[in-house]
XYZ file of C-alpha atoms in Angstrom:
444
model
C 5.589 3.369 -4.410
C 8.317 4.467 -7.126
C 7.340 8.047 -8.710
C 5.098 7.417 -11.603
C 6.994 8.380 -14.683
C 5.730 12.425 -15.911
C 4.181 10.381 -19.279
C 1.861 8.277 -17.125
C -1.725 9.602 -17.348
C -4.921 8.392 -17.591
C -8.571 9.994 -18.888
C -10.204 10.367 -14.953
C -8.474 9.549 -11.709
C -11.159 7.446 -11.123
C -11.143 5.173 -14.280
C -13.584 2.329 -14.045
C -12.113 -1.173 -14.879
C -12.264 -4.618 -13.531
C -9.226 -5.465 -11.075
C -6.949 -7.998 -11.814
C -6.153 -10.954 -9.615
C -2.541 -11.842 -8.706
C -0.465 -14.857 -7.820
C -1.059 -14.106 -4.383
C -3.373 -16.131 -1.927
C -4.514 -14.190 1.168
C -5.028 -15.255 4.713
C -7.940 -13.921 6.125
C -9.353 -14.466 9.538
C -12.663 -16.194 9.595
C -14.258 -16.629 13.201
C -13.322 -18.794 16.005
C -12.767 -22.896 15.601
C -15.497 -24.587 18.012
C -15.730 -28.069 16.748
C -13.175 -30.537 18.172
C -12.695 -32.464 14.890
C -12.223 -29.553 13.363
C -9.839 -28.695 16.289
C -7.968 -32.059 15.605
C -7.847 -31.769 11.831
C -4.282 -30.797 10.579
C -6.376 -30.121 7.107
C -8.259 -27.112 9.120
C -5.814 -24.116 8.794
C -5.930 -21.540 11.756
C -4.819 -18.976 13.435
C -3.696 -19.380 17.292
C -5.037 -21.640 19.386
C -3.086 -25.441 19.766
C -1.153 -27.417 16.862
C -2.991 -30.403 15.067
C 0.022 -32.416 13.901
C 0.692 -34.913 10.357
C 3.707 -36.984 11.357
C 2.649 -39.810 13.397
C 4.889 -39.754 15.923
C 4.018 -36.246 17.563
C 7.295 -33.663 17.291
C 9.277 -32.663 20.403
C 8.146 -29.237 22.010
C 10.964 -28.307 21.389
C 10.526 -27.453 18.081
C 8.615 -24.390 19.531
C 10.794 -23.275 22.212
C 12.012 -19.710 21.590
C 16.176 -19.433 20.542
C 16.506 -16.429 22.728
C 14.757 -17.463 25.950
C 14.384 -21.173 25.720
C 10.246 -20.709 26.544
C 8.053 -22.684 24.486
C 5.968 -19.871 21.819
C 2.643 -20.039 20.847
C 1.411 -20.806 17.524
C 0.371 -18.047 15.101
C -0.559 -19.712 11.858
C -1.110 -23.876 10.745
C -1.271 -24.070 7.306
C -2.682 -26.630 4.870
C -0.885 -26.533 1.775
C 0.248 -29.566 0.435
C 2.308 -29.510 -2.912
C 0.637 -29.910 -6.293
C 0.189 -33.670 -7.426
C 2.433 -34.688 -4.351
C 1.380 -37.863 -2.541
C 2.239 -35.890 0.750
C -0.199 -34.754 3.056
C 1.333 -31.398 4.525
C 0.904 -28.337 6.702
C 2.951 -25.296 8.050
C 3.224 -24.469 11.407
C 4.791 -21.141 12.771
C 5.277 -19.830 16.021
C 6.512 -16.793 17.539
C 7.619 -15.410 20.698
C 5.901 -12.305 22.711
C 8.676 -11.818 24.929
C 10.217 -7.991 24.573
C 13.503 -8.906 25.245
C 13.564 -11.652 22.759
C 12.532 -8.630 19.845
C 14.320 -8.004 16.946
C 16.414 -11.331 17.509
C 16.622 -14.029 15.162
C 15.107 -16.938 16.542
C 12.045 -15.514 18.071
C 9.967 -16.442 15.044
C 10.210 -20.407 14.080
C 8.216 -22.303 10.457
C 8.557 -26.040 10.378
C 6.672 -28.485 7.798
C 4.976 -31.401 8.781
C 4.801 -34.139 5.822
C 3.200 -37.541 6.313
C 2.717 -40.129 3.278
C -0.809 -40.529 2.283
C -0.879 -43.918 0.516
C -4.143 -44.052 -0.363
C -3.718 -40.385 -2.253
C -0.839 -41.457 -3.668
C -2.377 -44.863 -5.607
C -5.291 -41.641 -6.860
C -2.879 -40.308 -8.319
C -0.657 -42.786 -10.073
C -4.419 -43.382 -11.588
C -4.941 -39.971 -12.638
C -1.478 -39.992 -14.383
C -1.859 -43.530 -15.769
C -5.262 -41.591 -16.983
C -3.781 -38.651 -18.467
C -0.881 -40.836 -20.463
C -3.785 -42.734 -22.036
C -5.705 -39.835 -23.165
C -2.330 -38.330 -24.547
C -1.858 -41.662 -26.103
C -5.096 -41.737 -27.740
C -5.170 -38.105 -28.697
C -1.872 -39.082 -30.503
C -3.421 -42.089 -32.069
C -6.733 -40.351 -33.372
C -3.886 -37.886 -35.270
C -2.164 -40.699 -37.245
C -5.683 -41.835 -38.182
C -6.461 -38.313 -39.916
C -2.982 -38.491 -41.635
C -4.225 -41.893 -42.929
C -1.441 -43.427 -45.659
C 0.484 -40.146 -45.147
C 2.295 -42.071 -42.213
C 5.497 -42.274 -42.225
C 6.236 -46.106 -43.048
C 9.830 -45.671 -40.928
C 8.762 -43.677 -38.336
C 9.088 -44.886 -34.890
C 5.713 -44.942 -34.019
C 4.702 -46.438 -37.132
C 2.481 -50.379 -37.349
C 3.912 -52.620 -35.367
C 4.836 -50.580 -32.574
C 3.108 -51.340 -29.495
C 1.987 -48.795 -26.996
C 3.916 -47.998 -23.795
C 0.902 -47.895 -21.918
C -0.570 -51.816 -21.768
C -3.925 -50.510 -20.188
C -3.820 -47.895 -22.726
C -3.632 -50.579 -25.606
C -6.637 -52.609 -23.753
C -9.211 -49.710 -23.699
C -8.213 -47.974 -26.639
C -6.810 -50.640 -28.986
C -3.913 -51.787 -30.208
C -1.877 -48.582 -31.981
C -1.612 -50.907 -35.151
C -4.997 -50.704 -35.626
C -5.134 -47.143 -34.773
C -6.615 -46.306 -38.756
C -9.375 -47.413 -38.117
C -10.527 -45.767 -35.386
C -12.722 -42.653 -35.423
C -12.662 -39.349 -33.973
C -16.098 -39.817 -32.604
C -14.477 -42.858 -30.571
C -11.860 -40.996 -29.152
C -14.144 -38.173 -27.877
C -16.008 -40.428 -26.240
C -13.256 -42.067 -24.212
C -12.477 -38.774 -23.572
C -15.028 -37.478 -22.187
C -15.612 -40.646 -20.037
C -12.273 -39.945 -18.044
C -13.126 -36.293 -18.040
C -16.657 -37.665 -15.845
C -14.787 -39.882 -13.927
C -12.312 -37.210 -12.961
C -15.386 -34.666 -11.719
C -17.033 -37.787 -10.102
C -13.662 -39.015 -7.876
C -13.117 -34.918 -7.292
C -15.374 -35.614 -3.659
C -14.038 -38.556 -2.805
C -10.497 -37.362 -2.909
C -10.982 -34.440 -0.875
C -12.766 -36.516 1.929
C -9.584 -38.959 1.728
C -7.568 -35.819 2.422
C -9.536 -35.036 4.914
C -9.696 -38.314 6.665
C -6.152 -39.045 6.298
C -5.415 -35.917 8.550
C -7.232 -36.622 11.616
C -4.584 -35.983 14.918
C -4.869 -35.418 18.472
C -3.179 -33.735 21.131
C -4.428 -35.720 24.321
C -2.355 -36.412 26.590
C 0.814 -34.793 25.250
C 2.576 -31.616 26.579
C 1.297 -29.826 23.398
C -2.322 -29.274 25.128
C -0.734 -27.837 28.386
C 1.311 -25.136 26.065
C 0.484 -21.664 25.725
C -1.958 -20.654 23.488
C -3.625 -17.822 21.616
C -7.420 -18.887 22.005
C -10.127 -18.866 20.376
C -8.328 -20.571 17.428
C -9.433 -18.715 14.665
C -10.102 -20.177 10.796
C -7.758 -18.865 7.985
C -9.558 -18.826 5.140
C -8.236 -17.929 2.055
C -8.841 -15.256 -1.023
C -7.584 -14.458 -3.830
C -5.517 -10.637 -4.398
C -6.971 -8.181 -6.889
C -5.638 -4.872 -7.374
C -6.993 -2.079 -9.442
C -5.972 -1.773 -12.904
C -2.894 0.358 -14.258
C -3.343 3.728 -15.217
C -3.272 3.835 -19.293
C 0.107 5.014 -20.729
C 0.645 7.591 -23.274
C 2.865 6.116 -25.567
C 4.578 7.506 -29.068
C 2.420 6.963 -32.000
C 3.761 3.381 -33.443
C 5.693 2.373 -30.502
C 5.174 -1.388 -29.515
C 3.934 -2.029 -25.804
C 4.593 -5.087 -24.408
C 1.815 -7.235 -22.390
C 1.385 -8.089 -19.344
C 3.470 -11.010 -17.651
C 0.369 -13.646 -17.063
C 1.328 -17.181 -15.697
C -0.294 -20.226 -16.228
C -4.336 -19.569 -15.416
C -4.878 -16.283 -16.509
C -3.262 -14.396 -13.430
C -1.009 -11.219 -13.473
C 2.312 -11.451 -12.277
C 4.113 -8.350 -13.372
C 3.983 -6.511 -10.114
C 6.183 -9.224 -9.127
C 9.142 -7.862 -11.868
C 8.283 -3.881 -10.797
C 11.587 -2.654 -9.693
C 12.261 -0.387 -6.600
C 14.196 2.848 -7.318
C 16.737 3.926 -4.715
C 16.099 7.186 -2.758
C 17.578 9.430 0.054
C 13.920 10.710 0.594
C 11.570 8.665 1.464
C 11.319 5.063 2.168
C 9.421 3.941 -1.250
C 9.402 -0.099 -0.181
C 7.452 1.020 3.122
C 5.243 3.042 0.881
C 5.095 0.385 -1.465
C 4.056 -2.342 1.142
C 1.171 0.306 2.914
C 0.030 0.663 -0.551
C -0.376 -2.500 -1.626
C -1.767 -3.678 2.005
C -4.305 -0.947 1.385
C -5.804 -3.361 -1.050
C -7.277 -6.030 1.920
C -6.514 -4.698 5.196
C -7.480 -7.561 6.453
C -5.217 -9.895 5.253
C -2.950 -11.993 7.776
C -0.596 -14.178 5.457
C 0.336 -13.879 1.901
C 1.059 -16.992 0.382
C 2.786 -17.533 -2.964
C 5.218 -20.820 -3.668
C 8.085 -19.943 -5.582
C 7.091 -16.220 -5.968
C 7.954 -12.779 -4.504
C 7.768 -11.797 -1.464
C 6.677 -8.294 -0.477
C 9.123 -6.139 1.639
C 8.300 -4.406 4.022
C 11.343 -1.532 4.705
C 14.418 -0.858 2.773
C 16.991 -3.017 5.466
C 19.260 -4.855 5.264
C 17.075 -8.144 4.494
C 15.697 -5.935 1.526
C 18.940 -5.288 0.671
C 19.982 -9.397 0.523
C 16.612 -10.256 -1.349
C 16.832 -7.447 -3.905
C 20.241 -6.288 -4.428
C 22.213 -3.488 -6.524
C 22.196 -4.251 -9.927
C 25.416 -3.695 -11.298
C 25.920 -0.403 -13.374
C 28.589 1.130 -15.479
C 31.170 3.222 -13.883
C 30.512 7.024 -14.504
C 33.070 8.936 -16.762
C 35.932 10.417 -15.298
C 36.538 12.813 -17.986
C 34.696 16.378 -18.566
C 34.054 15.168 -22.271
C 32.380 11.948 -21.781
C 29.217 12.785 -20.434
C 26.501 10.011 -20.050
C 22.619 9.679 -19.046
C 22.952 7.649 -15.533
C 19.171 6.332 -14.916
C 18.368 5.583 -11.423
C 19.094 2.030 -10.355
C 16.586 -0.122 -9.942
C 16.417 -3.049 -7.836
C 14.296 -6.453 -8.864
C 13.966 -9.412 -6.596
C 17.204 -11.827 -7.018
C 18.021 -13.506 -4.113
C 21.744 -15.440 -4.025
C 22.564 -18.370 -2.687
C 24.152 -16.826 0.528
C 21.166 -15.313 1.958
C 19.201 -18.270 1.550
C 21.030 -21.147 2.903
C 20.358 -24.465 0.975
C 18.029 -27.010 2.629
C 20.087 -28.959 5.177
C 18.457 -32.320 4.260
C 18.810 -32.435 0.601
C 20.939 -29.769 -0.426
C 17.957 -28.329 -2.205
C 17.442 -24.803 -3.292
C 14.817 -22.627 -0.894
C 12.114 -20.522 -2.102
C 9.731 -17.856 -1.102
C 6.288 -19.738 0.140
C 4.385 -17.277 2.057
C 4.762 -14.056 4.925
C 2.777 -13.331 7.994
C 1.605 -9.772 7.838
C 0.812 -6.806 10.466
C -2.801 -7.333 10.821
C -2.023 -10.962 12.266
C -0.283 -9.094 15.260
C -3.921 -7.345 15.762
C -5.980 -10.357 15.253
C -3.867 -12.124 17.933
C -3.883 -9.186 20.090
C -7.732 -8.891 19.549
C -8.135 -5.768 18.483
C -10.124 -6.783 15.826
C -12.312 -9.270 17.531
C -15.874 -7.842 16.718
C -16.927 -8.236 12.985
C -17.281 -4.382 11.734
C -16.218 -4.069 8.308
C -13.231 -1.538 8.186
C -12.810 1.252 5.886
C -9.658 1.501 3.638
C -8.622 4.258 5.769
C -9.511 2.540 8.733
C -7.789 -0.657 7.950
C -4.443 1.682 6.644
C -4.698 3.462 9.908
C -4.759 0.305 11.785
C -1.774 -1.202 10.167
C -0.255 1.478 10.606
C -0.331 1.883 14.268
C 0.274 -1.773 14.670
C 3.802 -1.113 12.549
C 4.672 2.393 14.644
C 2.972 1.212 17.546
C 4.191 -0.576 20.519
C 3.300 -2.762 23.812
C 4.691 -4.045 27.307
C 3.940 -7.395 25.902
C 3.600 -8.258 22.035
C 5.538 -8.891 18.733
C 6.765 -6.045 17.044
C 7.604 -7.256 13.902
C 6.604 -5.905 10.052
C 6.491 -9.115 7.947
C 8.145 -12.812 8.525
C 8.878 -14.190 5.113
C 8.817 -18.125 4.464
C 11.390 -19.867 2.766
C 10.045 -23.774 2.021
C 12.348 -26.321 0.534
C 11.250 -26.604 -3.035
C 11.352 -29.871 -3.356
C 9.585 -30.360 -0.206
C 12.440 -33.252 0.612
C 11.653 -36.436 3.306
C 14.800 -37.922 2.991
C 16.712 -38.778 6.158
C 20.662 -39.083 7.262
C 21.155 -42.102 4.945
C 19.272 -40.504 2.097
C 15.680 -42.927 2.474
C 12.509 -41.556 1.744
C 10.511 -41.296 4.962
C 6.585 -41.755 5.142
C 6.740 -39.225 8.477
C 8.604 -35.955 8.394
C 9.163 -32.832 10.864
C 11.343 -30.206 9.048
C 12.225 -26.387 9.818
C 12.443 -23.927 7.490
C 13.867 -20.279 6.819
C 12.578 -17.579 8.515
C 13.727 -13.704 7.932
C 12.477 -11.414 9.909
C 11.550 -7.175 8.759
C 10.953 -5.398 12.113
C 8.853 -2.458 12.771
C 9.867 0.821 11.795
């Protein structure tokens, strides 16, 4: 971690205050997988054992064979995490290669998506939006009716104007008439999609989970290497402690907290890293912050930040130099030069463009240290670590070597963000099998 500033302080070292949950969704490991549906269910995320695929027509094994040595890998994480209001069923599959010589090499770590079209899905939610317009709609309408004759005569939306919604118009009434409706009316209606939404909420995840049922008989994929038991990866949110109060000058404005949409604190994901010659303050960052929930395997975050894991050269891509003033050449013109500070702002460059639609790539998740133990079973019994145990143990797994194992710090996951299934000729496609960016922080 960057040195506190000296005016940090705070009444008791050991200041009692609820933590605050991030952006961040953890991986944790969850027991072994014995049930074959659940063994055949793409929707079932996991950690080793065999791949349950989406697309219909099952991918080549190829798509797991290692860059370096050409031998198929075995899979560390499947992931279900299909896009928000996206008619596409999806998971993320990445594998990674044991092999020592095959270390520290691009290639020996590989993330594809699997997409398939769930139609079924898809007409749920061109109801829910038809839904939502016609509450909008009606919200609208219910205002014009409090404004009464204060509507504007020319205005647009004024009699006459039918709505753009024809089902809308059916259940709610024509807008003309929309004066002499009540409020009491429209809170009804209301409240009558509102039930229908929390009564279709089951249904819809059993369609998800139907529509994801695969199997791997017969197929080359069975007779592939494994890390078994496959394990479940459940998932949890990240809280960290709170800040340490700052003593600031008497009048002085503080600004709050960045919070995104939900309630959940984002502005560790704008602290800066401060350069030094010292120490390595993004390793002592990442321990830190680990420290939290040892036991997490993957962080997962669409579109957010990832967390770095040494100060290398990919840290050096992902959060560059910012650009400073030159210092004064003359004895005169003496300045205050503040350390640089580095924010995360990657270009173009680094991360290549996706090579089916030319769409920008962003961070979606990163596998972390304590995955490397899980698959190695260290931790296969179910004691509870300590925080020093669990720092001690990710620590040895980042210092520590083996004849035969992966050696790296953190993979980080970059996802096409519009999660594309267009082909050659630019068609939508109801099947797709895509790979994504990988980058790669080894082991210090």
């Amino acid at each position: 971690m960057p040195p506190s500033d000296e005016d940090d302080w705070s009444d008791s070292d050991e200041e009692l205050g609820s933590e605050v949950e991030t952006s961040v969704l953890l991986g944790i490991s969850d027991g072994p997988i014995t049930s074959d549906n659940e063994l055949a269910d793409a929707a079932v995320s996991r950690i080793g054992g065999h791949p349950a695929f989406l697309p219909t027509n099952e991918p080549p094994i190829s798509s797991s064979q290692c860059k370096i040595c050409s031998f198929p890998m075995e899979l560390l994480v499947q992931m279900w995490c299909p896009f928000e209001n996206s008619p596409m069923d999806r998971a993320l599959y990445v594998w990674g290669c044991a092999n020592p010589g095959c270390q520290r090499k691009n290639g020996s770590v590989r993330a594809w998506r699997g997409l398939r079209f769930n139609e079924k899905y898809a007409a749920k939610l061109q109801t829910k939006l038809a839904r939502k317009r016609e509450q909008e709609e009606t919200k609208r309408l219910g205002e014009l009716a409090k404004l009464g004759s204060k509507t504007n005569p020319f205005s647009v939306t004024s009699t006459k104007t039918t709505s753009s919604f024809a089902l809308g118009a059916q259940i709610f009434g024509d807008p003309a008439s929309g004066a002499n409706s009540s409020n009491e009316t429209v809170k009804k209606e209301l409240s009558e999609n509102e039930e229908s939404d929390n009564e279709s909420a089951t249904s819809e995840q059993t369609l998800l989970i139907a529509m994801t049922n695969a199997t791997l008989s017969e197929s080359p994929w069975a007779a592939a290497s494994a890390y078994l038991p496959p394990l479940y990866l459940s998932t949890a949110s990240e809280y960290l402690p709170p800040k340490p109060k700052a003593k600031v000058p008497f009048g002085a404005q503080v600004s709050e907290l960045a919070v995104e949409e939900g309630g959940k604190d984002i502005s560790w994901a704008f602290e800066p890293y401060e350069n030094s010659l010292e120490v390595d303050q993004v390793f002592e960052r990442f321990i830190k912050r680990v420290g939290y929930e040892g036991e997490q395997c993957i962080r997962y975050d669409l579109n957010g930040t990832p967390l770095p894991f040494s100060s290398d050269k990919i840290f050096e891509t992902l959060f560059p130099t910012p650009s400073s003033d030159p210092l004064p050449v003359t004895k005169p013109d003496f300045k205050v030069v503040f350390p640089q500070r580095r924010t995360y702002s990657p270009s173009s460059s680094v991360l290549s463009p996706c090579p089916s639609c030319k769409g920008k790539r962003v961070f979606e998740c990163q596998l972390m240290p304590n995955l490397i133990n899980i698959l190695r079973g260290v931790e296969s019994n179910s004691k509870k670590l300590s925080d020093e145990e669990r720092r001690a143990a990710v620590q040895k797994t980042l210092k520590g070597g083996s004849e035969k194992g992966m050696e790296w710090g953190t993979c980080m996951i970059f996802s096409c963000e519009n999660d594309c299934r267009i082909d050659a000729v630019g068609k939508e496609e109801k099947d797709v099998w895509r790979e994504e960016l990988v980058l790669v922080q080894w082991d210090v």
